Amino acid sequence: MKRLEDYQEIVGDEVIFRIHNKMTKLYGKHVVHVNSTYQGGGVAEMLSSLVPLMNDIGLDAGWRILHGNPDFFGITKKFHNALQGDPLHFTHIKRDLYVNNNEDFSQFTHLDHDACIIHDPQPLPLVRFYKKRQPWIWRCHIDLTDPNQRLWNFLKSFILKYDLVIVSNEKYLRKDLPVKQIIIPPAIDPLSPKNKPLTEYTIQKTMKKFRVPLNKPIITQISRFDKWKDPEGVIDIYREVRKAIDCRLVLCGSMASDDPEGYKIYSKIMKKHDALIKKRELILLTTENSILVNALQRQANVVIQKSTREGFGLTVTEALWKGKPVIASNIGGIPLQIQDGESGFLIDPQDKKGTVEKVISLLKNPEMGIEMGEKGKEHVRKNFLIVRLLENYLDLLAEVIK
């Protein structure tokens, strides 16, 4: 289990002292986080670091995983997409299954803590099935700029029972929501297996284990196989780049239990691009392995994040932390992380030609990528590490827990 003191060398003495000092208002308090999966995706990764750190400094913090069957997660995936602008055939069956699943979970999960922090739409209705004795906080990690209005109106019936809503970006604040809203950007753990320093030997050994040849420059995107991450668009970019520079594309994404669409998208790519895959020009990896992601990001010459919608984009944060040049869509929380032309490149996800030119430029000028990577890493150190997220939560909890 990590301790706050383990981060002292990274963030400095003042930050560590400040966190311990803020904790004095919260001794003896008990909080709980609830989300829908233990692994796969940025929420689970953040909680796996944040909850132990909360406990280390004296806050009693728990973590509950919402149980659900495949039908439930199929529906909540549709909800996730609809909150980001997709059309939705919203039926009473979908609504009832969604609500009833949360009610069933509430029957065997006791939430009698001093504060309840509910992550994303899947466990949102839980607030209806408890007698509120404490503040309830909804932490939404999704882009809410253009939600399906019918679904949003339905979900608001639950959100209005909450005391506070947290979003990742100023753009996601909702004028039609009277509940108090605050902004807390996500963060990465620099000491997690996915982000900790690796020896060159470990990197090479990992690449060999997962059959990633190193005889060509590597372009990679680390993301779920999700339509909003546009893996097909990344492959189109790669096909154009390789006309100018012989290189290899690696798409790496875990299959989270709450994302049933991932397998379908992965299978479609396998069939469509079979020739490239057989020649190991295009490599698809789905193993849930943090060291693999770490090694791949460190080995990559260019990291892409060609999302068409993005709540924040922690894979961008991870790559920047490893000092890599990143080319990413100018959407969601990504512009908070990249200063265009200085610590990476921001792109219009529809601008194929411009993206291809930027990838080629970085492959031809590795010294430019090194310079960008150094600036990007320092920006992450100051703004997007787990210790900052911990401090944000302490400030919040000190305000809402009486």
mmCIF file of C-alpha atoms in Angstrom:
data_model
loop_
_atom_site.group_PDB
_atom_site.id
_atom_site.type_symbol
_atom_site.label_atom_id
_atom_site.label_comp_id
_atom_site.label_asym_id
_atom_site.label_seq_id
_atom_site.Cartn_x
_atom_site.Cartn_y
_atom_site.Cartn_z
ATOM 1 C CA MET A 1 0.000 0.000 0.000
ATOM 2 C CA LYS A 2 1.361 3.398 -0.983
ATOM 3 C CA ARG A 3 1.785 6.129 1.583
ATOM 4 C CA LEU A 4 1.688 9.865 1.116
ATOM 5 C CA GLU A 5 5.348 10.118 2.069
ATOM 6 C CA ASP A 6 6.232 8.058 -1.016
ATOM 7 C CA TYR A 7 5.345 11.107 -3.165
ATOM 8 C CA GLN A 8 7.449 13.581 -1.228
ATOM 9 C CA GLU A 9 10.334 13.564 -3.681
ATOM 10 C CA ILE A 10 7.968 14.189 -6.599
ATOM 11 C CA VAL A 11 5.736 16.955 -5.200
ATOM 12 C CA GLY A 12 7.866 18.494 -2.443
ATOM 13 C CA ASP A 13 7.680 18.964 1.328
ATOM 14 C CA GLU A 14 5.195 21.831 1.316
ATOM 15 C CA VAL A 15 2.492 19.848 -0.468
ATOM 16 C CA ILE A 16 2.868 16.874 1.888
ATOM 17 C CA PHE A 17 2.649 19.104 4.967
ATOM 18 C CA ARG A 18 -0.344 20.983 3.600
ATOM 19 C CA ILE A 19 -2.301 17.748 3.099
ATOM 20 C CA HIS A 20 -1.593 16.488 6.612
ATOM 21 C CA ASN A 21 -2.606 19.869 8.007
ATOM 22 C CA LYS A 22 -5.924 19.854 6.115
ATOM 23 C CA MET A 23 -6.673 16.358 7.360
ATOM 24 C CA THR A 24 -6.962 17.592 10.972
ATOM 25 C CA LYS A 25 -10.550 18.711 10.250
ATOM 26 C CA LEU A 26 -11.535 15.232 9.073
ATOM 27 C CA TYR A 27 -10.166 12.829 11.677
ATOM 28 C CA GLY A 28 -12.677 10.090 12.461
ATOM 29 C CA LYS A 29 -14.750 10.766 9.346
ATOM 30 C CA HIS A 30 -15.884 7.895 7.131
ATOM 31 C CA VAL A 31 -16.475 8.322 3.376
ATOM 32 C CA VAL A 32 -17.306 5.885 0.590
ATOM 33 C CA HIS A 33 -16.808 5.869 -3.181
ATOM 34 C CA VAL A 34 -19.161 3.886 -5.427
ATOM 35 C CA ASN A 35 -18.506 3.105 -9.105
ATOM 36 C CA SER A 36 -19.264 0.265 -11.516
ATOM 37 C CA THR A 37 -15.971 -1.528 -12.136
ATOM 38 C CA TYR A 38 -12.816 -2.405 -10.238
ATOM 39 C CA GLN A 39 -10.563 -2.382 -13.296
ATOM 40 C CA GLY A 40 -10.503 -0.890 -16.784
ATOM 41 C CA GLY A 41 -10.821 2.836 -17.328
ATOM 42 C CA GLY A 42 -9.616 5.944 -15.571
ATOM 43 C CA VAL A 43 -12.169 6.006 -12.733
ATOM 44 C CA ALA A 44 -11.130 2.630 -11.351
ATOM 45 C CA GLU A 45 -7.460 3.527 -11.721
ATOM 46 C CA MET A 46 -7.870 6.775 -9.822
ATOM 47 C CA LEU A 47 -9.833 5.128 -7.019
ATOM 48 C CA SER A 48 -7.285 2.338 -6.651
ATOM 49 C CA SER A 49 -4.717 5.011 -5.723
ATOM 50 C CA LEU A 50 -6.914 7.659 -4.105
ATOM 51 C CA VAL A 51 -8.703 5.409 -1.589
ATOM 52 C CA PRO A 52 -5.509 3.949 -0.061
ATOM 53 C CA LEU A 53 -4.009 7.437 0.231
ATOM 54 C CA MET A 54 -7.149 8.689 1.979
ATOM 55 C CA ASN A 55 -6.826 5.855 4.489
ATOM 56 C CA ASP A 56 -3.110 6.455 4.926
ATOM 57 C CA ILE A 57 -3.595 10.031 6.107
ATOM 58 C CA GLY A 58 -6.326 9.130 8.591
ATOM 59 C CA LEU A 59 -9.594 9.345 6.647
ATOM 60 C CA ASP A 60 -11.664 6.150 6.780
ATOM 61 C CA ALA A 61 -12.407 5.613 3.086
ATOM 62 C CA GLY A 62 -14.292 2.719 1.521
ATOM 63 C CA TRP A 63 -14.905 1.659 -2.071
ATOM 64 C CA ARG A 64 -17.962 -0.232 -3.308
ATOM 65 C CA ILE A 65 -18.498 -1.727 -6.767
ATOM 66 C CA LEU A 66 -22.040 -1.663 -8.155
ATOM 67 C CA HIS A 67 -23.171 -5.147 -9.187
ATOM 68 C CA GLY A 68 -24.956 -5.542 -12.483
ATOM 69 C CA ASN A 69 -25.774 -8.115 -15.147
ATOM 70 C CA PRO A 70 -24.898 -7.805 -18.878
ATOM 71 C CA ASP A 71 -28.282 -6.222 -19.649
ATOM 72 C CA PHE A 72 -27.675 -3.496 -17.081
ATOM 73 C CA PHE A 73 -24.226 -2.653 -18.419
ATOM 74 C CA GLY A 74 -25.508 -2.760 -21.977
ATOM 75 C CA ILE A 75 -28.092 -0.138 -21.058
ATOM 76 C CA THR A 76 -25.689 2.053 -19.080
ATOM 77 C CA LYS A 77 -23.256 1.993 -22.003
ATOM 78 C CA LYS A 78 -26.065 3.341 -24.186
ATOM 79 C CA PHE A 79 -26.700 5.972 -21.500
ATOM 80 C CA HIS A 80 -23.008 6.870 -21.526
ATOM 81 C CA ASN A 81 -23.073 7.348 -25.287
ATOM 82 C CA ALA A 82 -26.326 9.321 -25.147
ATOM 83 C CA LEU A 83 -24.904 11.699 -22.539
ATOM 84 C CA GLN A 84 -22.207 12.453 -25.101
ATOM 85 C CA GLY A 85 -24.719 13.202 -27.846
ATOM 86 C CA ASP A 86 -25.781 9.848 -29.296
ATOM 87 C CA PRO A 87 -29.460 9.180 -30.066
ATOM 88 C CA LEU A 88 -31.186 6.813 -27.653
ATOM 89 C CA HIS A 89 -34.311 4.691 -27.934
ATOM 90 C CA PHE A 90 -35.399 5.318 -24.352
ATOM 91 C CA THR A 91 -37.969 2.763 -23.238
ATOM 92 C CA HIS A 92 -39.700 1.946 -19.948
ATOM 93 C CA ILE A 93 -37.889 -1.395 -19.981
ATOM 94 C CA LYS A 94 -34.476 0.310 -20.080
ATOM 95 C CA ARG A 95 -35.486 2.797 -17.424
ATOM 96 C CA ASP A 96 -36.883 0.153 -15.064
ATOM 97 C CA LEU A 97 -33.945 -2.208 -15.433
ATOM 98 C CA TYR A 98 -31.544 0.656 -14.695
ATOM 99 C CA VAL A 99 -33.406 1.786 -11.590
ATOM 100 C CA ASN A 100 -34.250 -1.698 -10.307
ATOM 101 C CA ASN A 101 -30.638 -2.822 -10.533
ATOM 102 C CA ASN A 102 -29.639 0.049 -8.241
ATOM 103 C CA GLU A 103 -32.478 -0.730 -5.848
ATOM 104 C CA ASP A 104 -31.375 -4.380 -5.648
ATOM 105 C CA PHE A 105 -27.803 -3.300 -4.898
ATOM 106 C CA SER A 106 -29.000 -0.991 -2.123
ATOM 107 C CA GLN A 107 -30.614 -3.922 -0.307
ATOM 108 C CA PHE A 108 -27.271 -5.480 0.597
ATOM 109 C CA THR A 109 -24.945 -2.462 0.582
ATOM 110 C CA HIS A 110 -24.921 -0.279 3.678
ATOM 111 C CA LEU A 111 -23.975 3.336 3.001
ATOM 112 C CA ASP A 112 -24.026 4.914 6.466
ATOM 113 C CA HIS A 113 -20.871 6.983 5.960
ATOM 114 C CA ASP A 114 -20.281 10.685 6.617
ATOM 115 C CA ALA A 115 -20.243 11.319 2.854
ATOM 116 C CA CYS A 116 -21.125 9.243 -0.225
ATOM 117 C CA ILE A 117 -19.302 9.904 -3.508
ATOM 118 C CA ILE A 118 -21.047 8.302 -6.479
ATOM 119 C CA HIS A 119 -19.115 8.036 -9.754
ATOM 120 C CA ASP A 120 -20.797 8.356 -13.162
ATOM 121 C CA PRO A 121 -24.328 7.380 -14.267
ATOM 122 C CA GLN A 122 -24.347 3.660 -13.416
ATOM 123 C CA PRO A 123 -24.890 4.029 -9.613
ATOM 124 C CA LEU A 124 -26.566 7.460 -9.818
ATOM 125 C CA PRO A 125 -30.065 6.264 -8.697
ATOM 126 C CA LEU A 126 -28.725 4.806 -5.430
ATOM 127 C CA VAL A 127 -29.542 8.069 -3.671
ATOM 128 C CA ARG A 128 -33.262 7.273 -4.065
ATOM 129 C CA PHE A 129 -33.017 4.086 -1.992
ATOM 130 C CA TYR A 130 -31.327 5.380 1.159
ATOM 131 C CA LYS A 131 -32.536 7.608 3.949
ATOM 132 C CA LYS A 132 -30.132 10.531 3.551
ATOM 133 C CA ARG A 133 -28.189 11.239 6.707
ATOM 134 C CA GLN A 134 -25.119 12.665 5.022
ATOM 135 C CA PRO A 135 -24.050 14.667 1.951
ATOM 136 C CA TRP A 136 -24.220 12.805 -1.357
ATOM 137 C CA ILE A 137 -21.843 13.856 -4.128
ATOM 138 C CA TRP A 138 -22.146 12.865 -7.785
ATOM 139 C CA ARG A 139 -18.802 12.771 -9.566
ATOM 140 C CA CYS A 140 -19.432 12.799 -13.342
ATOM 141 C CA HIS A 141 -16.401 11.951 -15.486
ATOM 142 C CA ILE A 142 -18.301 12.303 -18.785
ATOM 143 C CA ASP A 143 -18.531 15.162 -21.291
ATOM 144 C CA LEU A 144 -21.919 16.768 -20.592
ATOM 145 C CA THR A 145 -21.837 19.524 -23.203
ATOM 146 C CA ASP A 146 -24.524 18.013 -25.435
ATOM 147 C CA PRO A 147 -26.494 15.242 -23.693
ATOM 148 C CA ASN A 148 -29.540 13.520 -25.099
ATOM 149 C CA GLN A 149 -32.224 15.753 -23.617
ATOM 150 C CA ARG A 150 -34.767 13.063 -22.757
ATOM 151 C CA LEU A 151 -32.174 10.986 -20.923
ATOM 152 C CA TRP A 152 -30.738 14.058 -19.195
ATOM 153 C CA ASN A 153 -34.168 15.056 -17.915
ATOM 154 C CA PHE A 154 -34.648 11.540 -16.546
ATOM 155 C CA LEU A 155 -31.241 11.484 -14.826
ATOM 156 C CA LYS A 156 -31.822 14.930 -13.346
ATOM 157 C CA SER A 157 -34.606 13.468 -11.213
ATOM 158 C CA PHE A 158 -31.827 11.661 -9.318
ATOM 159 C CA ILE A 159 -29.175 14.369 -9.540
ATOM 160 C CA LEU A 160 -31.483 16.877 -7.845
ATOM 161 C CA LYS A 161 -31.316 14.720 -4.707
ATOM 162 C CA TYR A 162 -27.553 15.227 -4.520
ATOM 163 C CA ASP A 163 -25.842 17.962 -2.527
ATOM 164 C CA LEU A 164 -23.007 18.553 -4.978
ATOM 165 C CA VAL A 165 -21.900 17.632 -8.502
ATOM 166 C CA ILE A 166 -18.242 17.396 -9.571
ATOM 167 C CA VAL A 167 -17.239 17.694 -13.244
ATOM 168 C CA SER A 168 -13.835 17.638 -14.921
ATOM 169 C CA ASN A 169 -14.017 20.780 -16.995
ATOM 170 C CA GLU A 170 -15.640 24.197 -16.954
ATOM 171 C CA LYS A 171 -17.319 23.295 -20.259
ATOM 172 C CA TYR A 172 -19.349 20.595 -18.516
ATOM 173 C CA LEU A 173 -21.065 22.883 -16.005
ATOM 174 C CA ARG A 174 -24.829 22.746 -16.607
ATOM 175 C CA LYS A 175 -26.893 25.921 -16.420
ATOM 176 C CA ASP A 176 -30.072 23.850 -16.179
ATOM 177 C CA LEU A 177 -28.881 22.139 -12.983
ATOM 178 C CA PRO A 178 -29.575 24.019 -9.734
ATOM 179 C CA VAL A 179 -27.353 21.696 -7.702
ATOM 180 C CA LYS A 180 -24.021 23.263 -6.767
ATOM 181 C CA GLN A 181 -21.331 22.225 -9.283
ATOM 182 C CA ILE A 182 -17.566 22.383 -8.906
ATOM 183 C CA ILE A 183 -14.631 21.493 -11.149
ATOM 184 C CA ILE A 184 -11.994 18.948 -10.124
ATOM 185 C CA PRO A 185 -9.807 17.634 -12.956
ATOM 186 C CA PRO A 186 -8.785 13.967 -12.784
ATOM 187 C CA ALA A 187 -5.216 12.874 -12.077
ATOM 188 C CA ILE A 188 -2.762 10.006 -12.483
ATOM 189 C CA ASP A 189 -0.671 8.180 -9.924
ATOM 190 C CA PRO A 190 3.033 8.583 -10.830
ATOM 191 C CA LEU A 191 3.926 5.558 -8.673
ATOM 192 C CA SER A 192 1.344 3.133 -10.036
ATOM 193 C CA PRO A 193 2.559 0.226 -12.191
ATOM 194 C CA LYS A 194 1.233 2.081 -15.233
ATOM 195 C CA ASN A 195 3.299 5.205 -14.563
ATOM 196 C CA LYS A 196 6.300 4.324 -12.402
ATOM 197 C CA PRO A 197 9.826 4.458 -13.915
ATOM 198 C CA LEU A 198 10.889 1.333 -15.831
ATOM 199 C CA THR A 199 14.337 0.081 -16.690
ATOM 200 C CA GLU A 200 15.258 -0.268 -20.345
ATOM 201 C CA TYR A 201 15.559 -4.003 -19.750
ATOM 202 C CA THR A 202 11.946 -4.200 -18.514
ATOM 203 C CA ILE A 203 10.691 -2.188 -21.471
ATOM 204 C CA GLN A 204 12.473 -4.400 -23.985
ATOM 205 C CA LYS A 205 11.399 -7.582 -22.217
ATOM 206 C CA THR A 206 7.757 -6.452 -22.158
ATOM 207 C CA MET A 207 7.757 -5.543 -25.837
ATOM 208 C CA LYS A 208 9.162 -8.962 -26.668
ATOM 209 C CA LYS A 209 6.607 -10.736 -24.455
ATOM 210 C CA PHE A 210 3.711 -9.078 -26.281
ATOM 211 C CA ARG A 211 5.304 -9.519 -29.709
ATOM 212 C CA VAL A 212 5.790 -5.839 -30.501
ATOM 213 C CA PRO A 213 8.797 -5.627 -32.880
ATOM 214 C CA LEU A 214 11.131 -2.672 -32.332
ATOM 215 C CA ASN A 215 12.664 -2.432 -35.807
ATOM 216 C CA LYS A 216 10.459 0.546 -36.780
ATOM 217 C CA PRO A 217 9.187 3.727 -35.131
ATOM 218 C CA ILE A 218 6.040 3.094 -33.103
ATOM 219 C CA ILE A 219 2.847 5.145 -33.076
ATOM 220 C CA THR A 220 0.402 4.178 -30.366
ATOM 221 C CA GLN A 221 -3.002 5.006 -28.968
ATOM 222 C CA ILE A 222 -3.878 3.659 -25.535
ATOM 223 C CA SER A 223 -7.666 3.622 -25.168
ATOM 224 C CA ARG A 224 -10.646 1.373 -24.801
ATOM 225 C CA PHE A 225 -11.975 0.064 -28.101
ATOM 226 C CA ASP A 226 -14.718 2.660 -28.049
ATOM 227 C CA LYS A 227 -16.205 4.593 -30.943
ATOM 228 C CA TRP A 228 -15.558 7.886 -29.145
ATOM 229 C CA LYS A 229 -11.827 7.052 -29.183
ATOM 230 C CA ASP A 230 -12.040 6.624 -32.978
ATOM 231 C CA PRO A 231 -9.660 3.672 -33.456
ATOM 232 C CA GLU A 232 -10.669 3.444 -37.133
ATOM 233 C CA GLY A 233 -9.666 7.082 -37.579
ATOM 234 C CA VAL A 234 -6.281 6.369 -36.016
ATOM 235 C CA ILE A 235 -5.742 3.499 -38.456
ATOM 236 C CA ASP A 236 -6.620 5.804 -41.363
ATOM 237 C CA ILE A 237 -4.005 8.285 -40.111
ATOM 238 C CA TYR A 238 -1.452 5.505 -39.849
ATOM 239 C CA ARG A 239 -2.078 4.307 -43.392
ATOM 240 C CA GLU A 240 -1.226 7.800 -44.677
ATOM 241 C CA VAL A 241 1.818 8.238 -42.425
ATOM 242 C CA ARG A 242 3.384 4.938 -43.473
ATOM 243 C CA LYS A 243 3.403 6.154 -47.092
ATOM 244 C CA ALA A 244 6.065 8.655 -45.998
ATOM 245 C CA ILE A 245 7.746 6.794 -43.106
ATOM 246 C CA ASP A 246 7.909 3.058 -42.483
ATOM 247 C CA CYS A 247 6.404 2.685 -39.009
ATOM 248 C CA ARG A 248 4.147 0.521 -36.886
ATOM 249 C CA LEU A 249 0.830 1.236 -35.140
ATOM 250 C CA VAL A 250 -0.090 -0.314 -31.784
ATOM 251 C CA LEU A 251 -3.627 0.065 -30.448
ATOM 252 C CA CYS A 252 -3.844 -1.025 -26.829
ATOM 253 C CA GLY A 253 -7.036 -1.032 -24.790
ATOM 254 C CA SER A 254 -8.458 -3.031 -21.920
ATOM 255 C CA MET A 255 -11.905 -4.595 -21.965
ATOM 256 C CA ALA A 256 -13.751 -3.173 -18.959
ATOM 257 C CA SER A 257 -16.625 -5.176 -17.508
ATOM 258 C CA ASP A 258 -18.982 -2.187 -17.759
ATOM 259 C CA ASP A 259 -18.268 -1.610 -21.493
ATOM 260 C CA PRO A 260 -19.800 -4.427 -23.590
ATOM 261 C CA GLU A 261 -19.341 -2.532 -26.887
ATOM 262 C CA GLY A 262 -15.551 -2.892 -26.727
ATOM 263 C CA TYR A 263 -15.540 -6.489 -27.952
ATOM 264 C CA LYS A 264 -17.695 -5.635 -30.952
ATOM 265 C CA ILE A 265 -15.460 -2.777 -32.061
ATOM 266 C CA TYR A 266 -12.332 -4.860 -31.528
ATOM 267 C CA SER A 267 -13.730 -7.739 -33.623
ATOM 268 C CA LYS A 268 -14.723 -5.368 -36.417
ATOM 269 C CA ILE A 269 -11.190 -3.948 -36.585
ATOM 270 C CA MET A 270 -9.707 -7.460 -36.590
ATOM 271 C CA LYS A 271 -11.758 -8.446 -39.626
ATOM 272 C CA LYS A 272 -11.386 -5.201 -41.568
ATOM 273 C CA HIS A 273 -7.625 -4.840 -41.163
ATOM 274 C CA ASP A 274 -6.635 -8.487 -41.223
ATOM 275 C CA ALA A 275 -3.792 -7.983 -43.746
ATOM 276 C CA LEU A 276 -2.025 -5.311 -41.659
ATOM 277 C CA ILE A 277 -2.471 -7.376 -38.497
ATOM 278 C CA LYS A 278 -0.992 -10.534 -40.016
ATOM 279 C CA LYS A 279 2.122 -8.588 -41.081
ATOM 280 C CA ARG A 280 2.421 -7.118 -37.547
ATOM 281 C CA GLU A 281 2.188 -3.629 -39.016
ATOM 282 C CA LEU A 282 -0.949 -3.056 -36.966
ATOM 283 C CA ILE A 283 -0.903 -4.624 -33.506
ATOM 284 C CA LEU A 284 -4.005 -4.853 -31.313
ATOM 285 C CA LEU A 285 -3.513 -5.524 -27.607
ATOM 286 C CA THR A 286 -6.337 -6.082 -25.127
ATOM 287 C CA THR A 287 -4.461 -7.504 -22.146
ATOM 288 C CA GLU A 288 -5.197 -5.803 -18.822
ATOM 289 C CA ASN A 289 -1.539 -5.169 -17.995
ATOM 290 C CA SER A 290 -0.302 -1.891 -16.532
ATOM 291 C CA ILE A 291 3.366 -2.630 -17.169
ATOM 292 C CA LEU A 292 2.545 -3.237 -20.830
ATOM 293 C CA VAL A 293 0.870 0.178 -21.115
ATOM 294 C CA ASN A 294 3.760 1.808 -19.274
ATOM 295 C CA ALA A 295 6.393 0.168 -21.464
ATOM 296 C CA LEU A 296 4.478 0.846 -24.663
ATOM 297 C CA GLN A 297 4.071 4.549 -23.901
ATOM 298 C CA ARG A 298 7.761 4.815 -23.048
ATOM 299 C CA GLN A 299 8.802 2.962 -26.196
ATOM 300 C CA ALA A 300 6.488 4.893 -28.531
ATOM 301 C CA ASN A 301 7.883 7.612 -30.779
ATOM 302 C CA VAL A 302 4.508 9.354 -30.986
ATOM 303 C CA VAL A 303 1.379 8.932 -28.862
ATOM 304 C CA ILE A 304 -2.004 9.763 -30.406
ATOM 305 C CA GLN A 305 -5.351 10.391 -28.744
ATOM 306 C CA LYS A 306 -7.818 10.959 -31.572
ATOM 307 C CA SER A 307 -11.003 11.091 -29.512
ATOM 308 C CA THR A 308 -14.176 12.630 -30.872
ATOM 309 C CA ARG A 309 -15.554 12.990 -27.329
ATOM 310 C CA GLU A 310 -13.473 12.948 -24.185
ATOM 311 C CA GLY A 311 -14.282 13.558 -20.543
ATOM 312 C CA PHE A 312 -10.673 14.360 -19.694
ATOM 313 C CA GLY A 313 -8.246 11.956 -21.345
ATOM 314 C CA LEU A 314 -5.988 10.418 -18.693
ATOM 315 C CA THR A 315 -4.100 8.455 -21.334
ATOM 316 C CA VAL A 316 -2.844 11.841 -22.543
ATOM 317 C CA THR A 317 -1.744 12.653 -18.989
ATOM 318 C CA GLU A 318 0.063 9.311 -18.728
ATOM 319 C CA ALA A 319 1.971 9.791 -21.971
ATOM 320 C CA LEU A 320 2.949 13.352 -21.072
ATOM 321 C CA TRP A 321 4.220 12.138 -17.699
ATOM 322 C CA LYS A 322 6.546 9.778 -19.550
ATOM 323 C CA GLY A 323 7.977 12.679 -21.528
ATOM 324 C CA LYS A 324 6.431 11.644 -24.832
ATOM 325 C CA PRO A 325 5.183 13.929 -27.619
ATOM 326 C CA VAL A 326 1.405 13.655 -27.808
ATOM 327 C CA ILE A 327 -0.924 14.527 -30.665
ATOM 328 C CA ALA A 328 -4.464 14.751 -29.323
ATOM 329 C CA SER A 329 -7.892 16.104 -30.181
ATOM 330 C CA ASN A 330 -8.692 19.638 -29.099
ATOM 331 C CA ILE A 331 -11.739 18.533 -27.095
ATOM 332 C CA GLY A 332 -12.860 17.857 -23.531
ATOM 333 C CA GLY A 333 -10.117 18.121 -20.930
ATOM 334 C CA ILE A 334 -7.245 17.578 -23.365
ATOM 335 C CA PRO A 335 -6.582 21.320 -23.984
ATOM 336 C CA LEU A 336 -6.010 21.685 -20.221
ATOM 337 C CA GLN A 337 -3.089 19.299 -20.560
ATOM 338 C CA ILE A 338 -1.400 20.271 -23.824
ATOM 339 C CA GLN A 339 -0.099 23.693 -24.801
ATOM 340 C CA ASP A 340 -0.373 23.452 -28.575
ATOM 341 C CA GLY A 341 3.016 23.516 -30.275
ATOM 342 C CA GLU A 342 4.886 23.540 -26.947
ATOM 343 C CA SER A 343 4.111 20.376 -24.985
ATOM 344 C CA GLY A 344 2.365 18.559 -27.823
ATOM 345 C CA PHE A 345 -0.046 19.184 -30.675
ATOM 346 C CA LEU A 346 -3.793 19.780 -30.488
ATOM 347 C CA ILE A 347 -5.731 18.690 -33.559
ATOM 348 C CA ASP A 348 -9.211 18.868 -34.989
ATOM 349 C CA PRO A 349 -10.278 15.190 -34.926
ATOM 350 C CA GLN A 350 -11.766 15.665 -38.398
ATOM 351 C CA ASP A 351 -8.551 17.123 -39.849
ATOM 352 C CA LYS A 352 -6.928 14.003 -41.245
ATOM 353 C CA LYS A 353 -4.359 15.814 -43.387
ATOM 354 C CA GLY A 354 -3.199 18.083 -40.568
ATOM 355 C CA THR A 355 -2.861 15.151 -38.161
ATOM 356 C CA VAL A 356 -0.848 13.129 -40.655
ATOM 357 C CA GLU A 357 1.526 16.075 -41.164
ATOM 358 C CA LYS A 358 2.089 16.455 -37.414
ATOM 359 C CA VAL A 359 2.817 12.751 -36.931
ATOM 360 C CA ILE A 360 5.308 12.785 -39.791
ATOM 361 C CA SER A 361 6.928 15.944 -38.423
ATOM 362 C CA LEU A 362 7.523 14.352 -35.017
ATOM 363 C CA LEU A 363 8.840 11.115 -36.525
ATOM 364 C CA LYS A 364 11.290 13.066 -38.662
ATOM 365 C CA ASN A 365 12.344 15.413 -35.860
ATOM 366 C CA PRO A 366 12.758 13.355 -32.672
ATOM 367 C CA GLU A 367 14.591 16.214 -30.923
ATOM 368 C CA MET A 368 11.392 18.283 -31.168
ATOM 369 C CA GLY A 369 9.492 15.449 -29.510
ATOM 370 C CA ILE A 370 11.996 15.302 -26.660
ATOM 371 C CA GLU A 371 11.660 19.020 -26.004
ATOM 372 C CA MET A 372 7.858 18.824 -26.070
ATOM 373 C CA GLY A 373 7.936 15.811 -23.773
ATOM 374 C CA GLU A 374 9.990 17.605 -21.121
ATOM 375 C CA LYS A 375 7.534 20.509 -21.012
ATOM 376 C CA GLY A 376 4.546 18.179 -20.929
ATOM 377 C CA LYS A 377 5.919 16.170 -18.006
ATOM 378 C CA GLU A 378 6.499 19.267 -15.888
ATOM 379 C CA HIS A 379 2.983 20.508 -16.620
ATOM 380 C CA VAL A 380 1.576 17.192 -15.409
ATOM 381 C CA ARG A 381 3.766 17.228 -12.291
ATOM 382 C CA LYS A 382 2.360 20.596 -11.273
ATOM 383 C CA ASN A 383 -1.273 19.983 -12.127
ATOM 384 C CA PHE A 384 -2.418 16.404 -12.684
ATOM 385 C CA LEU A 385 -0.925 14.051 -10.095
ATOM 386 C CA ILE A 386 -2.920 12.030 -7.566
ATOM 387 C CA VAL A 387 -1.651 14.061 -4.615
ATOM 388 C CA ARG A 388 -3.358 17.172 -6.005
ATOM 389 C CA LEU A 389 -6.578 15.181 -6.411
ATOM 390 C CA LEU A 390 -6.321 14.017 -2.799
ATOM 391 C CA GLU A 391 -5.968 17.622 -1.634
ATOM 392 C CA ASN A 392 -8.987 18.676 -3.702
ATOM 393 C CA TYR A 393 -11.117 16.011 -2.029
ATOM 394 C CA LEU A 394 -9.957 17.044 1.443
ATOM 395 C CA ASP A 395 -10.987 20.637 0.732
ATOM 396 C CA LEU A 396 -14.348 19.439 -0.535
ATOM 397 C CA LEU A 397 -15.056 17.040 2.325
ATOM 398 C CA ALA A 398 -14.077 19.623 4.944
ATOM 399 C CA GLU A 399 -16.703 21.896 3.430
ATOM 400 C CA VAL A 400 -19.603 19.448 3.123
ATOM 401 C CA ILE A 401 -19.163 17.268 6.240
ATOM 402 C CA LYS A 402 -20.460 19.057 9.320
#
